[in-house]
PDB file of C-alpha atoms in Angstrom:
ATOM      1  CA  MET A1054     -10.194  25.236   0.270  1.00 58.00           C
ATOM      2  CA  ASN A1055     -12.967  23.037   1.664  1.00 65.00           C
ATOM      3  CA  THR A1056     -12.722  20.776  -1.423  1.00 70.00           C
ATOM      4  CA  ILE A1057      -9.323  19.396  -0.423  1.00 75.00           C
ATOM      5  CA  LYS A1058      -9.697  15.891   0.997  1.00 87.00           C
ATOM      6  CA  ASN A1059      -7.612  13.124   2.490  1.00 93.00           C
ATOM      7  CA  ASN A1060      -6.433  11.604  -0.802  1.00 94.00           C
ATOM      8  CA  VAL A1061      -3.226   9.862  -1.808  1.00 95.00           C
ATOM      9  CA  GLN A1062      -2.103   8.467  -5.164  1.00 96.00           C
ATOM     10  CA  LEU A1063       0.908   6.166  -5.426  1.00 97.00           C
ATOM     11  CA  ILE A1064       2.656   4.257  -8.186  1.00 97.00           C
ATOM     12  CA  GLY A1065       5.092   1.565  -7.172  1.00 97.00           C
ATOM     13  CA  ASN A1066       6.005  -2.097  -7.041  1.00 97.00           C
ATOM     14  CA  LEU A1067       4.659  -4.759  -4.694  1.00 97.00           C
ATOM     15  CA  ALA A1068       7.153  -5.812  -2.025  1.00 97.00           C
ATOM     16  CA  ARG A1069       5.503  -9.238  -1.727  1.00 97.00           C
ATOM     17  CA  ASN A1070       2.288 -11.003  -2.701  1.00 97.00           C
ATOM     18  CA  PRO A1071      -0.852  -9.540  -1.098  1.00 97.00           C
ATOM     19  CA  GLU A1072      -1.987 -11.248   2.112  1.00 97.00           C
ATOM     20  CA  VAL A1073      -5.692 -12.005   1.752  1.00 97.00           C
ATOM     21  CA  LYS A1074      -8.139 -12.969   4.490  1.00 96.00           C
ATOM     22  CA  GLU A1075     -11.806 -13.886   4.192  1.00 94.00           C
ATOM     23  CA  PHE A1076     -14.363 -13.168   6.895  1.00 92.00           C
ATOM     24  CA  GLU A1077     -17.908 -14.231   7.604  1.00 87.00           C
ATOM     25  CA  LYS A1078     -20.587 -13.193   5.138  1.00 87.00           C
ATOM     26  CA  GLY A1079     -18.101 -13.065   2.249  1.00 85.00           C
ATOM     27  CA  LYS A1080     -16.074 -10.016   3.290  1.00 94.00           C
ATOM     28  CA  LYS A1081     -12.461 -10.048   2.152  1.00 96.00           C
ATOM     29  CA  VAL A1082      -9.383  -7.930   2.888  1.00 97.00           C
ATOM     30  CA  ALA A1083      -6.004  -7.760   1.145  1.00 98.00           C
ATOM     31  CA  ASN A1084      -2.956  -6.214   2.812  1.00 98.00           C
ATOM     32  CA  PHE A1085       0.093  -5.360   0.729  1.00 98.00           C
ATOM     33  CA  VAL A1086       3.189  -3.163   0.760  1.00 98.00           C
ATOM     34  CA  LEU A1087       3.974  -0.813  -2.113  1.00 97.00           C
ATOM     35  CA  GLY A1088       7.527   0.407  -2.729  1.00 97.00           C
ATOM     36  CA  CYS A1089       7.723   3.810  -4.421  1.00 96.00           C
ATOM     37  CA  SER A1090      11.184   4.719  -5.690  1.00 94.00           C
ATOM     38  CA  GLU A1091      12.650   8.062  -6.643  1.00 92.00           C
ATOM     39  CA  SER A1092      16.064   9.165  -7.885  1.00 92.00           C
ATOM     40  CA  TYR A1093      17.832  12.491  -7.651  1.00 91.00           C
ATOM     41  CA  ASN A1094      21.318  13.958  -7.806  1.00 92.00           C
ATOM     42  CA  ASP A1095      22.848  15.099  -4.529  1.00 91.00           C
ATOM     43  CA  LYS A1096      24.858  18.332  -4.215  1.00 92.00           C
ATOM     44  CA  GLU A1097      28.010  16.504  -5.368  1.00 93.00           C
ATOM     45  CA  GLY A1098      26.188  15.315  -8.507  1.00 92.00           C
ATOM     46  CA  ARG A1099      25.969  11.670  -7.441  1.00 93.00           C
ATOM     47  CA  ARG A1100      22.802   9.770  -8.252  1.00 94.00           C
ATOM     48  CA  VAL A1101      20.822   8.815  -5.153  1.00 93.00           C
ATOM     49  CA  ASP A1102      18.076   6.177  -5.270  1.00 93.00           C
ATOM     50  CA  ASN A1103      15.515   6.121  -2.477  1.00 94.00           C
ATOM     51  CA  THR A1104      12.509   3.848  -1.898  1.00 95.00           C
ATOM     52  CA  ASN A1105       9.644   4.571   0.495  1.00 96.00           C
ATOM     53  CA  TRP A1106       7.449   1.683   1.634  1.00 97.00           C
ATOM     54  CA  PHE A1107       3.699   2.133   2.128  1.00 97.00           C
ATOM     55  CA  ASN A1108       1.237  -0.256   3.797  1.00 97.00           C
ATOM     56  CA  ALA A1109      -2.027  -0.591   1.877  1.00 98.00           C
ATOM     57  CA  VAL A1110      -5.321  -2.332   2.560  1.00 98.00           C
ATOM     58  CA  ALA A1111      -8.014  -3.182  -0.014  1.00 97.00           C
ATOM     59  CA  TRP A1112     -11.464  -4.510   0.831  1.00 97.00           C
ATOM     60  CA  ASN A1113     -13.973  -6.828  -0.863  1.00 94.00           C
ATOM     61  CA  GLY A1114     -13.908  -6.474  -4.684  1.00 94.00           C
ATOM     62  CA  LEU A1115     -10.558  -4.703  -4.658  1.00 97.00           C
ATOM     63  CA  ALA A1116      -9.196  -7.449  -2.390  1.00 97.00           C
ATOM     64  CA  THR A1117     -10.315 -10.006  -4.972  1.00 96.00           C
ATOM     65  CA  ILE A1118      -8.486  -8.082  -7.713  1.00 96.00           C
ATOM     66  CA  ALA A1119      -5.350  -7.956  -5.562  1.00 96.00           C
ATOM     67  CA  GLU A1120      -5.596 -11.683  -4.845  1.00 96.00           C
ATOM     68  CA  LYS A1121      -6.143 -12.730  -8.475  1.00 94.00           C
ATOM     69  CA  TYR A1122      -3.952 -10.328 -10.411  1.00 94.00           C
ATOM     70  CA  MET A1123      -1.219  -8.835  -8.192  1.00 96.00           C
ATOM     71  CA  THR A1124       2.068 -10.575  -7.381  1.00 95.00           C
ATOM     72  CA  LYS A1125       5.406  -9.574  -5.914  1.00 96.00           C
ATOM     73  CA  GLY A1126       7.243  -7.079  -8.136  1.00 96.00           C
ATOM     74  CA  ASP A1127       4.175  -5.986 -10.109  1.00 96.00           C
ATOM     75  CA  ARG A1128       3.850  -2.276 -10.831  1.00 97.00           C
ATOM     76  CA  VAL A1129       0.514  -0.845  -9.691  1.00 97.00           C
ATOM     77  CA  ALA A1130      -1.109   2.521  -9.140  1.00 98.00           C
ATOM     78  CA  ILE A1131      -3.418   2.995  -6.169  1.00 98.00           C
ATOM     79  CA  ASN A1132      -5.704   5.770  -5.028  1.00 97.00           C
ATOM     80  CA  GLY A1133      -7.046   5.997  -1.493  1.00 96.00           C
ATOM     81  CA  LYS A1134      -6.952   7.772   1.841  1.00 96.00           C
ATOM     82  CA  LEU A1135      -4.461   7.746   4.698  1.00 96.00           C
ATOM     83  CA  VAL A1136      -5.592   6.221   7.980  1.00 96.00           C
ATOM     84  CA  ASN A1137      -3.625   6.164  11.241  1.00 96.00           C
ATOM     85  CA  GLU A1138      -4.131   3.222  13.585  1.00 95.00           C
ATOM     86  CA  ASN A1139      -2.778   2.583  17.059  1.00 96.00           C
ATOM     87  CA  TRP A1140      -3.078  -0.187  19.612  1.00 95.00           C
ATOM     88  CA  THR A1141      -1.541  -1.402  22.845  1.00 96.00           C
ATOM     89  CA  ASP A1142      -0.097  -4.913  22.901  1.00 95.00           C
ATOM     90  CA  LYS A1143      -0.377  -7.384  25.788  1.00 95.00           C
ATOM     91  CA  ASP A1144       2.871  -6.012  27.278  1.00 95.00           C
ATOM     92  CA  GLY A1145       1.449  -2.474  27.383  1.00 95.00           C
ATOM     93  CA  LYS A1146       3.577  -1.205  24.490  1.00 96.00           C
ATOM     94  CA  LYS A1147       1.870   1.304  22.172  1.00 96.00           C
ATOM     95  CA  HIS A1148       2.104   0.684  18.394  1.00 95.00           C
ATOM     96  CA  TYR A1149       1.305   3.014  15.494  1.00 96.00           C
ATOM     97  CA  ILE A1150       0.837   2.404  11.774  1.00 94.00           C
ATOM     98  CA  THR A1151      -0.262   4.499   8.819  1.00 96.00           C
ATOM     99  CA  LYS A1152      -2.059   2.715   5.968  1.00 97.00           C
ATOM    100  CA  VAL A1153      -3.522   3.636   2.616  1.00 97.00           C
ATOM    101  CA  VAL A1154      -7.132   2.445   2.459  1.00 97.00           C
ATOM    102  CA  VAL A1155      -7.417   1.745  -1.262  1.00 97.00           C
ATOM    103  CA  SER A1156     -10.366   2.995  -3.307  1.00 96.00           C
ATOM    104  CA  ASP A1157      -8.942   2.300  -6.800  1.00 97.00           C
ATOM    105  CA  ILE A1158      -6.296  -0.024  -8.263  1.00 97.00           C
ATOM    106  CA  LEU A1159      -4.716   0.249 -11.694  1.00 97.00           C
ATOM    107  CA  LEU A1160      -2.601  -2.733 -12.789  1.00 96.00           C
ATOM    108  CA  LEU A1161       0.439  -1.461 -14.719  1.00 96.00           C
ATOM    109  CA  THR A1162       2.416  -4.687 -15.278  1.00 91.00           C
ATOM    110  CA  PRO A1163       1.397  -6.441 -18.500  1.00 86.00           C
ATOM    111  CA  LYS A1164       0.425 -10.051 -17.832  1.00 78.00           C
ATOM    112  CA  LYS A1165       1.666 -12.931 -19.962  1.00 69.00           C
ATOM    113  CA  ALA A1166      -0.955 -14.656 -22.074  1.00 57.00           C
TER     114      ALA A1166
END
C-alpha cells in the first residue's frame, strides 16, 4: 500500500482561457479551470448531466503550453496532485481552495491548420 500516492487524472473542457503570469528569472504560471462532465440515469430513468469544476495550476514549461495551445472550450487531459491552500484576508476571513498542480498535459482538441 505504500506505493499509492497523491495523484489525480482528469479529462474535461476549459471553462475559460488560462490566466498566465510571468515572474522574475523567467518563471511562469498558468491558472485554469477544467470542467469534467458526467451523465447518469436517476432512479426514475431520467438522464442527469452533472459538471464538476476543478482549479488547476501549471508551472514553467507546462504554463507555456497552456498559454500557446489551450483556449476556452478545449478538451484536455491533465495529471497532477491535489494541494489544499488556505489564507486569511485583510478582514480576518479564512479562505480555502483545492487545486490540481499539473505534472502532465495532453491536448485532446484537434487544432485547425
